Amino acid sequence: MQTATAPGLPDASHTLDVRAFINQRALSRNQWILVLLCFLIVAVDGMDVAIMGFVAPSIIQDWQISRPAFGLVMGAAPMGLAVGALLAGPSSDWWGRRKVLIGSVLVFGLCTLFTAWTRNTTEMAVLRFLTGLGLGAAMPNTTTLLSEYVPERRRAFLVAAMFTGFNLGSALVGFVAAALIPRFGWQSVLVLGGVLPLVLLPLLLVYLPESARFLVVRGTETAKVAGVLSRMCGASLQGVVKFVSGESEVKSRQPMAVLFLPEYRLRTLTLWVTYFMGLLVIYLTTSWLPTMMRDAGMSIDRAANVTAMFQLGGTVGALVVGWLMGRLNPNRVIAGAYVLGAVALVVMGLNGLNSLWVVAFVVAVGFFLSGAQTGLNGFAPSCYPTLARATGVSWMLGVGRLGSILGSSIGGVLMTMGWGFEGIFIALAVPAILAGGAILLNRRAGE
């Protein structure tokens, strides 16, 4: 029995390597639809992650509560995001990417919608935690599913392009809040944030496929695999009698156990360190930069606009890093971006917030650090076999969320201890360099 390797249709009595088949073909219409659907999922995910930041001032005023009292609500979603990411991967590797992804969109859509009718901070915190579970499950599954349906030579760029949807959604909800709250109140923003994911669900039910590589690894019958793969790639596969995944056999059938097998242990630990350090830097920067700017005498509007340039730089950086990863060694590209981000942090710290070049510095920091972080999302799926791919990606994201929580909280502590802008941003270069070093060490795991 031969293995079909040509990009055309296989002859009768052939075994088809699904990975090679996808790699050798151009993207079909349905594969492009999948890219768009994943982009939209990530966009509504970004909206619902950022939504509370825009409605919080109105809720605090409406309910006549203090900011510390509302802190329970603000901290609930990040905790849910971490837990959701940790649970989503193993679930997806057992039950399938499609089921978990659709379920996650349903959960965060409904919970965001119901949050509009909460009456106190306890109810709102519970629903925000549940919303976080859904949000945390969506991101690793879009990454995994898309990476398993696009050619490896284009994977890094397409995953990076998908992740720009998060920045788009996070920015869009700010404009929506500004338009809706004065006329309809803060509840209207939450209603819209819940309705949009639910409107997306029918499209997901019709067009979102299960991963063909997952089906093969799980021993699904040939006819079903052929139907899914032929629809996605636009090719008749009636002559195929057996599908294979084109991967080495894994010694364990438990997804979590695979992460710590000798051949994957170093990959796992270095990915965790890199993602943790990267999010620590990014979240401390974006969470506390506006406050530092206001303390330095900037107006609220200017501080917000300058901080927004971080997201703009990050969006462009993600696309550039993703493009370079498809042409150069991805470990070196990501590591180089982290190191250059560290340099940009030091330069910005030394020049201060009153520098005429502060906008350029903020853009550079966002370009390199956010670009590297997004590139890591595109790189991580290649580090694991199909059996444990969603688990590997989701646990990287989940552990990284701990870095975002630390980064969001430690900035205020450092400022209370008397640290100034210069000291904080120069110190942030250390975890950025550690992230670059960890991803270079990750390269050894693949040798």
Tab-separated table of C-alpha atoms in Angstrom, residues 41-235:
chain	number	residue	atom	x	y	z
A	41	ILE	CA	-14.274	34.371	17.404
A	42	VAL	CA	-11.074	36.024	18.604
A	43	ALA	CA	-12.579	39.476	17.907
A	44	VAL	CA	-15.693	38.875	20.057
A	45	ASP	CA	-13.396	37.253	22.632
A	46	GLY	CA	-11.366	40.465	22.713
A	47	MET	CA	-14.536	42.534	23.097
A	48	ASP	CA	-15.777	40.558	26.074
A	49	VAL	CA	-12.346	40.458	27.756
A	50	ALA	CA	-12.050	44.263	27.608
A	51	ILE	CA	-15.698	45.165	28.112
A	52	MET	CA	-15.677	45.667	31.893
A	53	GLY	CA	-12.933	48.262	31.707
A	54	PHE	CA	-15.225	50.498	29.675
A	55	VAL	CA	-18.455	49.998	31.653
A	56	ALA	CA	-16.876	49.958	35.139
A	57	PRO	CA	-16.975	53.766	35.737
A	58	SER	CA	-20.691	53.874	34.896
A	59	ILE	CA	-21.477	50.853	37.096
A	60	ILE	CA	-19.520	52.308	40.033
A	61	GLN	CA	-21.434	55.570	39.714
A	62	ASP	CA	-24.806	53.860	39.207
A	63	TRP	CA	-24.414	51.484	42.166
A	64	GLN	CA	-22.641	54.050	44.357
A	65	ILE	CA	-19.799	51.709	45.302
A	66	SER	CA	-16.078	52.251	45.751
A	67	ARG	CA	-13.410	51.185	43.290
A	68	PRO	CA	-11.905	48.647	45.726
A	69	ALA	CA	-15.363	47.111	46.165
A	70	PHE	CA	-15.596	46.687	42.397
A	71	GLY	CA	-12.186	45.031	42.320
A	72	LEU	CA	-13.849	41.638	42.935
A	73	VAL	CA	-15.646	41.987	39.606
A	74	MET	CA	-12.578	43.129	37.724
A	75	GLY	CA	-10.484	40.235	39.024
A	76	ALA	CA	-13.084	37.533	38.379
A	77	ALA	CA	-12.718	37.304	34.587
A	78	PRO	CA	-8.897	36.978	34.566
A	79	MET	CA	-9.156	34.113	37.045
A	80	GLY	CA	-11.814	32.488	34.868
A	81	LEU	CA	-9.611	32.970	31.824
A	82	ALA	CA	-6.760	31.100	33.489
A	83	VAL	CA	-8.975	28.237	34.667
A	84	GLY	CA	-10.788	28.058	31.326
A	85	ALA	CA	-7.524	27.797	29.424
A	86	LEU	CA	-6.245	25.019	31.689
A	87	LEU	CA	-9.461	23.006	31.310
A	88	ALA	CA	-10.042	23.631	27.602
A	89	GLY	CA	-7.007	21.860	26.209
A	90	PRO	CA	-7.506	18.421	27.767
A	91	SER	CA	-11.227	18.637	26.989
A	92	SER	CA	-10.511	19.491	23.364
A	93	ASP	CA	-7.971	16.693	22.994
A	94	TRP	CA	-10.559	14.208	24.262
A	95	TRP	CA	-13.832	15.500	22.778
A	96	GLY	CA	-12.707	17.511	19.777
A	97	ARG	CA	-11.854	21.096	18.920
A	98	ARG	CA	-15.225	21.897	17.343
A	99	LYS	CA	-17.417	20.929	20.315
A	100	VAL	CA	-15.321	22.734	22.913
A	101	LEU	CA	-14.950	25.841	20.743
A	102	ILE	CA	-18.664	26.156	20.014
A	103	GLY	CA	-19.440	25.512	23.686
A	104	SER	CA	-17.002	28.204	24.787
A	105	VAL	CA	-18.582	30.827	22.498
A	106	LEU	CA	-22.031	29.881	23.809
A	107	VAL	CA	-20.871	30.198	27.430
A	108	PHE	CA	-19.176	33.581	27.196
A	109	GLY	CA	-21.967	34.972	25.007
A	110	LEU	CA	-24.752	33.976	27.408
A	111	CYS	CA	-22.841	34.990	30.533
A	112	THR	CA	-21.972	38.417	29.139
A	113	LEU	CA	-25.619	38.910	28.185
A	114	PHE	CA	-26.879	37.861	31.638
A	115	THR	CA	-24.362	40.197	33.307
A	116	ALA	CA	-26.446	43.140	32.063
A	117	TRP	CA	-29.186	42.197	34.543
A	118	THR	CA	-27.085	41.585	37.643
A	119	ARG	CA	-28.003	43.541	40.766
A	120	ASN	CA	-24.836	43.527	42.862
A	121	THR	CA	-21.103	42.898	42.700
A	122	THR	CA	-21.395	39.295	43.904
A	123	GLU	CA	-23.734	38.288	41.070
A	124	MET	CA	-21.620	40.182	38.572
A	125	ALA	CA	-18.377	38.608	39.812
A	126	VAL	CA	-19.825	35.088	39.491
A	127	LEU	CA	-20.973	35.737	35.938
A	128	ARG	CA	-17.673	37.362	34.991
A	129	PHE	CA	-15.817	34.297	36.293
A	130	LEU	CA	-18.069	32.045	34.185
A	131	THR	CA	-17.554	34.392	31.235
A	132	GLY	CA	-13.820	34.011	31.752
A	133	LEU	CA	-14.112	30.229	31.582
A	134	GLY	CA	-15.613	30.516	28.102
A	135	LEU	CA	-13.163	33.202	26.989
A	136	GLY	CA	-10.216	31.183	28.238
A	137	ALA	CA	-11.371	28.097	26.350
A	138	ALA	CA	-11.910	29.911	23.044
A	139	MET	CA	-8.394	31.196	22.409
A	140	PRO	CA	-6.391	27.924	22.564
A	141	ASN	CA	-8.973	26.088	20.483
A	142	THR	CA	-9.060	28.642	17.678
A	143	THR	CA	-5.258	28.502	17.629
A	144	THR	CA	-5.186	24.701	17.547
A	145	LEU	CA	-7.957	24.216	14.994
A	146	LEU	CA	-6.587	26.812	12.586
A	147	SER	CA	-3.031	25.481	12.888
A	148	GLU	CA	-4.238	21.995	11.947
A	149	TYR	CA	-5.970	23.163	8.760
A	150	VAL	CA	-3.456	25.547	7.191
A	151	PRO	CA	-0.137	24.674	5.503
A	152	GLU	CA	2.767	24.842	7.937
A	153	ARG	CA	4.623	27.346	5.733
A	154	ARG	CA	1.776	29.845	6.269
A	155	ARG	CA	0.699	28.870	9.777
A	156	ALA	CA	2.624	31.487	11.783
A	157	PHE	CA	1.400	34.390	9.653
A	158	LEU	CA	-2.238	33.246	9.533
A	159	VAL	CA	-2.388	32.600	13.280
A	160	ALA	CA	-0.847	36.039	13.862
A	161	ALA	CA	-3.418	37.581	11.524
A	162	MET	CA	-6.161	35.788	13.425
A	163	PHE	CA	-4.895	37.243	16.710
A	164	THR	CA	-5.164	40.794	15.380
A	165	GLY	CA	-8.891	40.229	15.789
A	166	PHE	CA	-8.367	40.385	19.562
A	167	ASN	CA	-6.905	43.891	19.330
A	168	LEU	CA	-9.688	44.914	16.961
A	169	GLY	CA	-12.393	43.650	19.294
A	170	SER	CA	-10.783	45.256	22.347
A	171	ALA	CA	-10.579	48.613	20.571
A	172	LEU	CA	-14.040	48.389	18.994
A	173	VAL	CA	-15.830	47.888	22.301
A	174	GLY	CA	-14.376	51.192	23.495
A	175	PHE	CA	-16.000	53.080	20.618
A	176	VAL	CA	-19.238	51.143	21.137
A	177	ALA	CA	-19.277	52.004	24.845
A	178	ALA	CA	-18.713	55.686	24.108
A	179	ALA	CA	-21.691	55.687	21.740
A	180	LEU	CA	-24.145	53.534	23.726
A	181	ILE	CA	-23.638	54.397	27.413
A	182	PRO	CA	-24.764	58.062	27.227
A	183	ARG	CA	-27.955	57.050	25.398
A	184	PHE	CA	-28.860	53.591	26.702
A	185	GLY	CA	-26.768	52.983	29.811
A	186	TRP	CA	-23.961	50.530	30.612
A	187	GLN	CA	-26.292	47.540	30.306
A	188	SER	CA	-26.588	48.097	26.555
A	189	VAL	CA	-22.853	47.483	26.055
A	190	LEU	CA	-23.077	44.152	27.864
A	191	VAL	CA	-26.158	43.182	25.878
A	192	LEU	CA	-24.336	43.843	22.617
A	193	GLY	CA	-21.239	42.039	23.902
A	194	GLY	CA	-23.377	38.994	24.609
A	195	VAL	CA	-25.504	39.069	21.480
A	196	LEU	CA	-22.629	39.212	18.978
A	197	PRO	CA	-21.109	35.831	19.994
A	198	LEU	CA	-24.591	34.271	19.967
A	199	VAL	CA	-25.225	35.635	16.450
A	200	LEU	CA	-21.963	34.005	15.401
A	201	LEU	CA	-23.066	30.571	16.669
A	202	PRO	CA	-25.232	29.554	13.647
A	203	LEU	CA	-22.290	30.218	11.325
A	204	LEU	CA	-20.046	28.086	13.539
A	205	LEU	CA	-22.563	25.245	13.588
A	206	VAL	CA	-22.733	25.234	9.783
A	207	TYR	CA	-19.167	26.009	8.714
A	208	LEU	CA	-16.828	25.140	11.600
A	209	PRO	CA	-15.240	21.728	10.951
A	210	GLU	CA	-13.715	19.221	13.290
A	211	SER	CA	-9.974	18.807	12.893
A	212	ALA	CA	-9.239	16.031	10.395
A	213	ARG	CA	-5.943	15.342	12.146
A	214	PHE	CA	-7.772	14.969	15.469
A	215	LEU	CA	-10.237	12.540	13.858
A	216	VAL	CA	-7.386	10.433	12.492
A	217	VAL	CA	-5.575	10.280	15.834
A	218	ARG	CA	-8.816	9.286	17.567
A	219	GLY	CA	-9.356	6.435	15.122
A	220	THR	CA	-12.469	7.830	13.428
A	221	GLU	CA	-13.837	5.808	10.525
A	222	THR	CA	-12.282	6.550	7.151
A	223	ALA	CA	-15.511	7.709	5.501
A	224	LYS	CA	-16.065	10.441	8.085
A	225	VAL	CA	-12.485	11.699	7.856
A	226	ALA	CA	-12.730	11.714	4.065
A	227	GLY	CA	-15.957	13.717	4.184
A	228	VAL	CA	-14.562	16.376	6.510
A	229	LEU	CA	-11.215	16.714	4.743
A	230	SER	CA	-12.634	16.731	1.217
A	231	ARG	CA	-15.131	19.460	2.138
A	232	MET	CA	-12.412	21.589	3.710
A	233	CYS	CA	-9.822	21.142	0.947
A	234	GLY	CA	-12.183	20.919	-2.032
A	235	ALA	CA	-10.946	17.533	-3.238
